Coordinates of C-alpha atoms in Angstrom, one line a residue:
M277 CA 80.1 82.0 84.1
L278 CA 80.9 83.5 80.7
Q279 CA 79.6 81.5 77.8
V280 CA 82.8 80.5 76.3
E281 CA 82.4 82.5 72.9
E282 CA 82.3 85.3 75.3
F283 CA 86.0 85.0 75.8
C284 CA 89.1 84.9 73.8
C285 CA 92.8 84.2 74.8
P286 CA 94.7 87.3 76.8
T287 CA 97.9 86.1 74.7
C288 CA 96.8 86.5 70.8
K289 CA 93.1 86.8 71.6
G290 CA 92.4 83.1 69.8
A291 CA 89.0 81.7 69.9
L292 CA 88.6 79.2 72.9
S293 CA 87.5 75.8 74.3
F294 CA 86.3 74.7 77.1
Q295 CA 87.4 71.4 78.5
E296 CA 86.8 69.6 82.0
S297 CA 88.2 72.5 84.3
E298 CA 90.4 74.8 82.0
Y299 CA 89.8 77.0 79.4
A300 CA 92.3 76.4 75.9
C301 CA 93.6 78.2 73.5
S302 CA 94.2 76.7 69.5
A303 CA 96.0 79.1 68.4
C304 CA 99.0 79.4 70.7
S305 CA 98.1 76.1 73.7
K306 CA 97.7 78.1 75.7
K307 CA 96.0 76.5 79.4
Y308 CA 94.0 78.6 81.3
P309 CA 92.4 76.4 84.7
V310 CA 89.1 77.6 86.2
I311 CA 89.7 77.4 89.7
L312 CA 86.6 77.2 92.3
G313 CA 84.0 78.5 90.0
I314 CA 86.3 80.8 88.9
P315 CA 88.6 81.6 85.2
D316 CA 92.6 82.8 85.7
F317 CA 93.6 83.7 82.8
R318 CA 96.6 85.5 84.3
V319 CA 99.8 85.9 82.4
F320 CA 101.5 86.8 85.4
P321 CA 100.9 87.0 88.6
D322 CA 99.7 90.0 91.9
P323 CA 103.1 91.4 92.0
Y324 CA 102.1 91.5 95.7
I325 CA 101.6 87.5 95.5
D326 CA 102.7 84.4 93.3
F327 CA 100.2 82.0 91.8
A328 CA 100.0 79.2 93.8
D329 CA 100.0 81.2 97.3
D330 CA 96.6 83.3 95.9
H331 CA 95.3 80.2 95.4
K332 CA 95.9 79.0 98.9
K333 CA 94.9 81.6 100.2
A334 CA 91.0 82.0 98.4
G335 CA 91.6 78.8 99.3
H336 CA 91.3 79.0 103.1
L337 CA 88.7 81.7 102.2
A338 CA 87.1 79.3 100.1
E339 CA 86.4 76.7 103.1
Q340 CA 84.9 79.6 105.5
Y341 CA 83.0 80.6 102.5
H342 CA 79.2 78.8 104.0
T343 CA 79.9 79.4 107.5
L344 CA 80.7 83.3 107.4
D345 CA 78.6 86.4 106.2
F346 CA 80.6 88.9 103.7
M347 CA 82.1 91.1 105.8
G348 CA 83.9 88.2 108.3
L349 CA 85.0 87.3 105.5
V350 CA 86.7 89.9 104.6
R351 CA 88.1 90.6 107.8
L352 CA 89.6 87.0 108.7
Y353 CA 91.2 87.7 105.0
W354 CA 92.9 90.7 106.4
K355 CA 93.3 88.5 109.9
M356 CA 95.7 86.5 107.0
T357 CA 97.6 89.2 105.9
P358 CA 98.9 89.8 109.4
E359 CA 102.3 92.3 107.2
V360 CA 99.0 94.5 106.7
S361 CA 99.2 96.4 110.0
E362 CA 95.5 96.1 112.4
D363 CA 94.8 100.4 111.9
R364 CA 95.6 99.7 108.1
A365 CA 93.2 96.3 107.6
E366 CA 90.4 98.9 109.5
R367 CA 91.4 101.0 107.7
F368 CA 90.2 99.1 104.9
I369 CA 87.7 97.1 105.4
R370 CA 85.9 100.3 106.8
R371 CA 86.5 100.9 102.7
T372 CA 84.7 97.8 102.6
A373 CA 82.0 98.8 104.3
A374 CA 81.4 102.4 102.0
L375 CA 82.0 100.4 98.5
T376 CA 78.4 99.8 96.9
E377 CA 77.5 103.3 97.5
K378 CA 80.1 105.5 96.5
G379 CA 80.1 102.4 92.9
A380 CA 76.4 103.9 92.5
E381 CA 77.5 107.2 93.2
C382 CA 80.1 107.2 90.7
L383 CA 77.7 105.1 88.1
S384 CA 75.8 108.7 88.6
L385 CA 78.6 110.5 87.1
I386 CA 79.5 109.1 84.3
E387 CA 75.5 108.5 83.4
S388 CA 75.1 112.3 83.5
L389 CA 78.8 112.4 81.4
A390 CA 77.9 110.1 78.8
E391 CA 74.3 112.5 78.5
T392 CA 75.8 115.0 77.5
E393 CA 77.8 113.1 75.2
K394 CA 74.0 112.1 74.3
L395 CA 75.9 108.1 74.5
R396 CA 72.5 105.9 75.5
G397 CA 71.6 102.9 74.9
F398 CA 74.1 101.1 77.6
N399 CA 73.6 97.6 79.0
R400 CA 76.9 96.4 79.0
V401 CA 79.8 97.1 81.8
L402 CA 83.1 95.7 82.7
E403 CA 84.7 96.8 85.9
I404 CA 89.2 96.2 86.0
G405 CA 89.9 96.3 89.8
C406 CA 86.5 94.9 90.9
G407 CA 88.5 94.3 94.2
T408 CA 85.1 92.8 97.0
G409 CA 82.6 94.1 94.5
G410 CA 80.9 97.1 95.2
F411 CA 80.8 99.1 92.3
L412 CA 79.2 96.1 90.8
V413 CA 75.7 95.8 92.5
A414 CA 75.6 99.0 92.1
A415 CA 76.0 98.7 87.2
K416 CA 74.1 95.3 88.2
R417 CA 71.1 96.7 89.4
K418 CA 70.6 99.0 86.4
Y419 CA 72.1 97.0 83.9
D420 CA 71.7 93.2 82.7
H421 CA 75.7 92.9 81.4
V422 CA 77.7 92.9 83.9
V423 CA 81.9 91.2 84.9
G424 CA 84.4 92.0 87.7
A425 CA 87.6 91.8 86.4
D426 CA 90.7 91.5 89.4
I427 CA 94.2 90.3 89.2
A428 CA 93.7 89.5 92.7
F429 CA 92.3 85.4 92.5
R430 CA 91.5 85.7 96.5
W431 CA 89.4 88.4 96.8
L432 CA 87.2 87.3 93.3
V433 CA 86.2 84.9 96.2
V434 CA 85.5 87.3 98.5
A435 CA 83.5 89.9 95.7
R436 CA 81.1 86.9 94.5
K437 CA 80.2 86.6 98.8
R438 CA 79.0 90.1 98.2
L439 CA 76.9 89.4 95.5
E440 CA 75.4 86.5 96.8
E441 CA 74.7 87.7 99.7
L442 CA 71.9 89.8 97.0
K443 CA 71.2 87.4 95.0
M444 CA 73.2 88.8 92.1
N445 CA 74.7 86.7 89.7
V446 CA 78.1 88.3 87.9
P447 CA 80.7 86.7 86.5
L448 CA 84.0 87.0 87.6
V449 CA 87.1 86.7 85.7
C450 CA 90.5 87.1 87.1
C451 CA 92.7 88.6 84.8
C452 CA 95.8 91.2 83.8
A453 CA 94.7 94.6 82.9
E454 CA 96.9 94.4 80.3
Y455 CA 96.2 91.5 79.1
L456 CA 91.7 91.2 79.0
P457 CA 90.1 87.8 77.6
F458 CA 87.5 88.9 75.7
P459 CA 87.4 89.6 71.9
G460 CA 86.4 92.9 70.7
T461 CA 83.9 96.3 71.1
R462 CA 82.7 94.0 74.0
F463 CA 81.3 96.7 77.2
D464 CA 79.7 100.0 77.0
I465 CA 81.1 101.2 79.9
I466 CA 84.7 100.1 81.9
L467 CA 85.7 101.4 84.6
A468 CA 89.3 100.8 86.5
E469 CA 88.7 102.7 89.9
D470 CA 92.8 103.0 91.7
V471 CA 94.3 100.7 89.1
L472 CA 96.4 102.6 86.8
E473 CA 98.9 103.0 89.3
H474 CA 99.4 99.1 89.4
V475 CA 99.7 98.3 87.1
R476 CA 102.7 96.9 84.9
S477 CA 102.1 98.9 81.7
Q478 CA 99.5 102.1 81.8
E479 CA 99.4 101.8 78.0
S480 CA 99.3 98.5 77.4
T481 CA 96.4 98.8 79.9
L482 CA 94.7 101.4 78.1
A483 CA 94.9 100.1 74.9
E484 CA 93.5 96.8 76.2
C485 CA 90.3 99.2 77.4
R486 CA 90.1 100.8 74.0
R487 CA 90.0 97.1 71.9
V488 CA 87.1 96.5 74.1
M489 CA 84.7 99.2 74.5
T490 CA 82.3 99.4 72.1
K491 CA 82.2 102.6 69.5
Q492 CA 79.4 104.6 71.8
G493 CA 81.7 103.1 75.0
M494 CA 82.8 105.3 77.9
L495 CA 85.4 104.3 80.5
F496 CA 86.0 105.7 83.4
L497 CA 89.5 106.2 85.8
A498 CA 90.5 107.2 89.2
T499 CA 93.9 107.5 90.1
P500 CA 95.6 109.8 92.8
N501 CA 97.7 112.5 92.0
R502 CA 101.0 112.5 92.1
F503 CA 102.1 115.8 93.7
S504 CA 98.7 115.6 95.9
L505 CA 99.7 117.6 99.7
T506 CA 98.0 114.8 101.2
P507 CA 100.3 112.2 102.3
E508 CA 100.4 109.4 99.3
P509 CA 96.4 106.8 99.6
H510 CA 98.5 103.8 98.8
V511 CA 101.1 103.7 102.0
R512 CA 100.2 106.8 104.0
V513 CA 104.0 108.9 103.6
W514 CA 103.9 112.2 103.0
G515 CA 105.7 114.3 99.9
V516 CA 106.7 110.4 98.5
G517 CA 105.3 112.2 94.8
F518 CA 107.8 115.1 95.0
L519 CA 110.5 112.9 95.2
P520 CA 112.8 111.4 91.5
R521 CA 110.6 107.9 91.3
R522 CA 113.7 105.8 91.7
W523 CA 114.5 107.6 94.8
M524 CA 110.3 106.7 95.8
N525 CA 111.3 103.4 97.5
G526 CA 114.0 103.4 99.2
Y527 CA 112.5 106.6 100.7
V528 CA 108.9 104.9 102.1
K529 CA 110.7 102.0 102.3
L530 CA 113.1 104.7 105.1
V531 CA 109.2 106.2 106.5
K532 CA 107.3 103.1 106.5
G533 CA 109.1 100.0 106.1
I534 CA 107.7 99.2 103.3
S535 CA 107.8 98.7 99.8
Y536 CA 107.0 100.8 96.9
E537 CA 108.1 100.0 94.1
N538 CA 105.0 98.8 92.0
I539 CA 102.5 101.9 92.4
K540 CA 103.1 104.4 90.1
V541 CA 100.8 107.6 90.2
L542 CA 101.1 110.7 88.0
S543 CA 100.8 114.1 87.8
F544 CA 98.2 115.5 85.5
M545 CA 99.7 116.5 83.1
E546 CA 102.2 112.8 82.8
L547 CA 97.9 111.8 82.8
R548 CA 97.4 113.8 79.8
R549 CA 100.2 112.4 77.7
L550 CA 99.4 108.8 78.5
L551 CA 96.1 109.4 76.7
N552 CA 97.0 111.5 74.1
K553 CA 99.5 108.7 73.0
C554 CA 97.2 105.9 73.3
L555 CA 95.1 108.0 71.3
F556 CA 92.1 109.0 73.9
T557 CA 92.2 112.4 73.1
N558 CA 88.4 112.6 73.8
H559 CA 88.7 112.5 77.1
R560 CA 88.6 114.7 80.9
I561 CA 90.8 114.5 83.3
L562 CA 87.9 115.9 86.7
L563 CA 88.2 116.7 90.3
P564 CA 86.1 113.9 91.7
S565 CA 83.7 114.6 94.6
I566 CA 83.8 112.4 97.9
S567 CA 80.5 110.0 98.8
C568 CA 78.8 111.4 102.5
E569 CA 78.4 107.9 102.6
E570 CA 83.0 107.5 102.1
A571 CA 83.5 110.3 104.5
Q572 CA 81.9 109.6 107.4
Y573 CA 84.8 107.2 107.5
F574 CA 87.6 109.6 108.2
S575 CA 88.9 111.0 111.1
P576 CA 88.7 114.8 111.8
V577 CA 91.4 116.1 110.5
Q578 CA 90.3 114.3 107.1
R579 CA 86.7 115.6 107.1
M580 CA 88.6 119.0 107.7
Q581 CA 91.1 118.9 104.7
L582 CA 87.4 117.8 102.8
A583 CA 85.8 120.6 103.7
I584 CA 88.4 122.9 102.3
Y585 CA 89.2 120.7 98.8
N586 CA 85.1 121.6 98.2
V587 CA 85.2 125.5 99.0
A588 CA 88.0 125.4 96.9
K589 CA 86.2 122.8 94.1
Q590 CA 83.9 126.0 93.6
I591 CA 86.3 129.2 93.0
P592 CA 88.5 129.2 89.7
V593 CA 91.7 129.9 90.6
L594 CA 91.6 127.4 93.3
R595 CA 90.9 124.8 90.8
L596 CA 93.2 125.4 89.0
I597 CA 95.3 125.0 91.6
L598 CA 93.5 121.1 92.4
Y599 CA 94.6 120.1 89.1
V600 CA 98.4 120.1 90.8
V601 CA 97.9 119.4 93.9
G602 CA 95.0 117.7 94.5
P603 CA 94.6 115.0 96.0
Y604 CA 92.7 112.9 92.9
F605 CA 91.9 112.5 89.5
N606 CA 89.1 110.9 88.1
V607 CA 89.2 110.4 84.4
V608 CA 86.4 109.8 81.7
V609 CA 87.3 108.5 77.9
F610 CA 84.9 108.2 75.4
S611 CA 85.6 106.6 72.4
S612 CA 86.5 108.7 69.5
R613 CA 86.0 106.3 67.0
K614 CA 82.4 106.0 64.9

């Protein structure tokens, strides 16, 4: 666990003290519990589950913590989540297995982009939305100070199992992306992959990233494209992004029987406007590459689409079209502060 001085109150940013099993803020009197060894600094709950049920689910995972290995714990989680269909759960499980290799490739991309900006001396890394901790493993192999944060308390129990099996000491923190419990100018690299489309406030999330990023720091985002010609990746439904936003939830419920009200995917222009509004003027929006490790879990149709995508990226005119209708964006933001 991080030392108390490495945290601040997520709401008022005041100093905290640690008393028995909770952090307390003297400035605003708010208290934040430590549960199962993980500090819970959330201001509001995960949109998919309330505080009590999240802690309860984490408790069930903790009961099997010492009898199951990491992948066993992942499978147990999806067995405890019957509202997710078996085929979706199996897809999530396969993706989980590939996350460390994907994290290593993502880190290599971040470092190559930093080199072009002549940014060096990185040592402190924060992942927002760390999930099961695949990127944390890759980052800890290269950097001394790595922290994982997620609004889903239950997933942090699973991430801790992955890290412990590899004998890695990485602090895990439960918090909202819009209210980070860290003092300012703290992290050299901040990664938020598949996070921006899920948060309550995209502007507040980016403002918090800017606040905790060092003067020579970097923020790396990965997020789907609203106008992608492929199925929406969260619900696997075609054409969602082309509808007015007020129709999206009803359409997804009609087609798939699941909610879409907590997801806001952006187009290229929407993403660009958001970054400029949040004073991230030095940024690049990139078309991502798909790792070989991740691609091996694709269906034959998806692998064919990937091959077409990789060819199209090499052709200037088609590359421009992919910014409009391609599946995903990688965004790298460099701190503009001197």
